[in-house]
Short mmCIF file of C-alpha atoms in Angstrom, two decimals:
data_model
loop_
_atom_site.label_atom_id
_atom_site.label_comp_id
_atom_site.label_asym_id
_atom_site.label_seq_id
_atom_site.Cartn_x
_atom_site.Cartn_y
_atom_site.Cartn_z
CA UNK G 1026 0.00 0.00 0.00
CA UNK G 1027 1.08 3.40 -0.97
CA UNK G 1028 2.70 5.70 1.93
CA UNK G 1029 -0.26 8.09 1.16
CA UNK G 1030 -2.71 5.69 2.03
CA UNK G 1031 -4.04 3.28 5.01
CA UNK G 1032 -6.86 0.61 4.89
CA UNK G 1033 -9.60 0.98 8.15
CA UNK G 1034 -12.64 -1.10 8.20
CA UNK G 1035 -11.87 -2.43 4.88
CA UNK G 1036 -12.07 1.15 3.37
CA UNK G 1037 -9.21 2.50 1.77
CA UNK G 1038 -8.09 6.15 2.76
CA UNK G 1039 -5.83 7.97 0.87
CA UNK G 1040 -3.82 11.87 1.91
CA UNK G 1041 -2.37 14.30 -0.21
CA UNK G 1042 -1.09 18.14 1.08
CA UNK G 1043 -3.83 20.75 0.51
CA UNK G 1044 -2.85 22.81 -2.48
CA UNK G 1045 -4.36 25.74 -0.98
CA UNK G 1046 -3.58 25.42 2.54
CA UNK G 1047 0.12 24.76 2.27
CA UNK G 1048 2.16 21.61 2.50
CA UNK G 1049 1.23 21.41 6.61
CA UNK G 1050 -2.32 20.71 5.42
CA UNK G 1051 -3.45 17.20 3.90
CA UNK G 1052 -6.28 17.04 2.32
CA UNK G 1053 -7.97 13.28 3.21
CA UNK G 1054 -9.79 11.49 0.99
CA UNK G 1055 -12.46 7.78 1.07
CA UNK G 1056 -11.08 5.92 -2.35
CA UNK G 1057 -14.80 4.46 -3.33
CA UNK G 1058 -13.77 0.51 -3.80
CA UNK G 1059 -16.79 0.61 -7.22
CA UNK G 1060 -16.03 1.06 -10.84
CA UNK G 1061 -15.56 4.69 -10.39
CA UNK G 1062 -12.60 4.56 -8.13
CA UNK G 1063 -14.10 8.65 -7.26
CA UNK G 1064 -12.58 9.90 -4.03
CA UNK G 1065 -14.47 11.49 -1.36
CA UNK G 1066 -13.20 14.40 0.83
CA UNK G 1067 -14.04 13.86 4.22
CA UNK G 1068 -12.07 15.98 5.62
CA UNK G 1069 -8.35 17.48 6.73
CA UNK G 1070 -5.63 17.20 8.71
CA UNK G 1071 -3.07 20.05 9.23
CA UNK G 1072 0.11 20.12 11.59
CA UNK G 1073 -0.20 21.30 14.96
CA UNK G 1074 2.05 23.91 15.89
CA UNK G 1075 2.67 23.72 19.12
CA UNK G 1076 4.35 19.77 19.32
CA UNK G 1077 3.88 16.76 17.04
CA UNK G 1078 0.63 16.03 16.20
CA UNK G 1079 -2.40 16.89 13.58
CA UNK G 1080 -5.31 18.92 14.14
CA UNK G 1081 -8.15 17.12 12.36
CA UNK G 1082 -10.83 19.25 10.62
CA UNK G 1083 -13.84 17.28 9.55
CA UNK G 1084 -15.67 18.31 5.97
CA UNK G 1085 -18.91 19.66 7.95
CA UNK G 1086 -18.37 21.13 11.21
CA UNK G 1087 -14.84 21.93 10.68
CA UNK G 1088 -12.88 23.38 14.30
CA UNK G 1089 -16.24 23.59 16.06
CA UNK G 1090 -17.16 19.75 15.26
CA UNK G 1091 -13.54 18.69 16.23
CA UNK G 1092 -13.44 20.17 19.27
CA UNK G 1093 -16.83 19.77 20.65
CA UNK G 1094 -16.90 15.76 19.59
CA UNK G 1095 -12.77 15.96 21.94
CA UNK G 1096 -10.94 14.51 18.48
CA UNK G 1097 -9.31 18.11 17.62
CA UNK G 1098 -5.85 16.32 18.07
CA UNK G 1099 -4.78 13.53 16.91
CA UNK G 1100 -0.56 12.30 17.73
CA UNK G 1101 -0.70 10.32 14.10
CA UNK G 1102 -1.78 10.52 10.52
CA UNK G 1103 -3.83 7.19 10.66
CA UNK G 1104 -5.49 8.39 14.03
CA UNK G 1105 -6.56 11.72 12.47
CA UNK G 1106 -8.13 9.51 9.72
CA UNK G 1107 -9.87 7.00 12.03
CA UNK G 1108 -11.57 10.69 14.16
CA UNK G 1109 -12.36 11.97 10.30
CA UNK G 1110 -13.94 8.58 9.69
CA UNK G 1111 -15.97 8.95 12.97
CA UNK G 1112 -17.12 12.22 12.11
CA UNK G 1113 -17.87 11.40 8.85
CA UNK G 1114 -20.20 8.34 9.56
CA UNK G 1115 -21.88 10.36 12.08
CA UNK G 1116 -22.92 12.94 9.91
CA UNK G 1117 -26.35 11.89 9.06
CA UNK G 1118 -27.49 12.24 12.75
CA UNK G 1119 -26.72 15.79 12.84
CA UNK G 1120 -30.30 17.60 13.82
CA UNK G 1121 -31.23 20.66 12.61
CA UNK G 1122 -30.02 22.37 16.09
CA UNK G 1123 -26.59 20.35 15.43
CA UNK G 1124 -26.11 22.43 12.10
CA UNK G 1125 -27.05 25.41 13.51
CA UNK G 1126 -24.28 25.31 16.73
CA UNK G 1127 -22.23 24.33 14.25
CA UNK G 1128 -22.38 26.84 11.49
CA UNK G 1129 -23.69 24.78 8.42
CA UNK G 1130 -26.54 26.72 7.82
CA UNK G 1131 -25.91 29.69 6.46
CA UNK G 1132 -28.00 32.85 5.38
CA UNK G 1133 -27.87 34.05 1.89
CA UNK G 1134 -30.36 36.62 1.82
CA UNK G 1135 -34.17 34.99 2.62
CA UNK G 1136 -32.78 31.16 1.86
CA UNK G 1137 -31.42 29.05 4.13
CA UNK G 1138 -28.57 26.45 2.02
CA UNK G 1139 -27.54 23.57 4.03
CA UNK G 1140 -23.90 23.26 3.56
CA UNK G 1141 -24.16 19.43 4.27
CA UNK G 1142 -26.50 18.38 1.93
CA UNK G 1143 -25.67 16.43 -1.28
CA UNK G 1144 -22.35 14.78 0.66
CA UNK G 1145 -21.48 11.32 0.01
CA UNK G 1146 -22.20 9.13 3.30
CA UNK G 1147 -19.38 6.88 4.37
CA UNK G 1148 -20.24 3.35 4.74
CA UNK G 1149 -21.18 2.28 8.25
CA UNK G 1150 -19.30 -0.05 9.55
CA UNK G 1151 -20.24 -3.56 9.59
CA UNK G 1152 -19.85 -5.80 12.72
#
């Protein structure tokens, strides 16, 4: 397996840096195992600056969902990934009031766009 990549839960996740965030950000991606071979962005992981570590940043939430679920740190790449994939499966429980705390939702004039909608779930995991 690549060194860009790990396996959890038989799904395979791959990292790459962020273009626009600098090469202390990696943008972390679900590598659909179908025809399509699409990958999914569920989220990132950038270096934390004060020791070794990663700060992980989930794809709906972001900072607020990290810290408020306690996985905003994470001491390796393949634990940042396995608090992503947490965050990421748990997405579709997220209430109305969730989305709202969180930020999701936001105004544009008299609509409402939910900045969740139209993701790609991750699989849940299967005992």
């Amino acid at each position: 397996m690549p060194r860009n990549s790990c396996e959890i839960d038989g799904l395979t996740f791959v990292w790459s840096p962020s273009a626009s965030k600098g090469p202390a950000s990696l943008g972390v991606f679900w590598r659909r195992a179908d025809a399509s071979g699409e990958q999914v962005e569920i989220g990132r992981l950038s270096k934390w600056r004060l020791g070794a570590g990663w700060i992980v940043l989930p794809r709906v939430g972001g900072r607020d969902r990290a810290c408020e679920a306690g996985m905003g740190l994470s001491r390796t790449r393949a634990g940042g990934v396995r608090s992503l994939l947490s965050l990421a499966r748990s997405e579709a429980t997220l209430t109305l009031f969730d989305k709202i705390r969180l930020r999701i939702l936001r105004e544009e004039g008299d609509a409402i766009r939910d900045l969740s909608a139209g993701l790609v779930p991750i699989p849940a995991l299967v005992a």
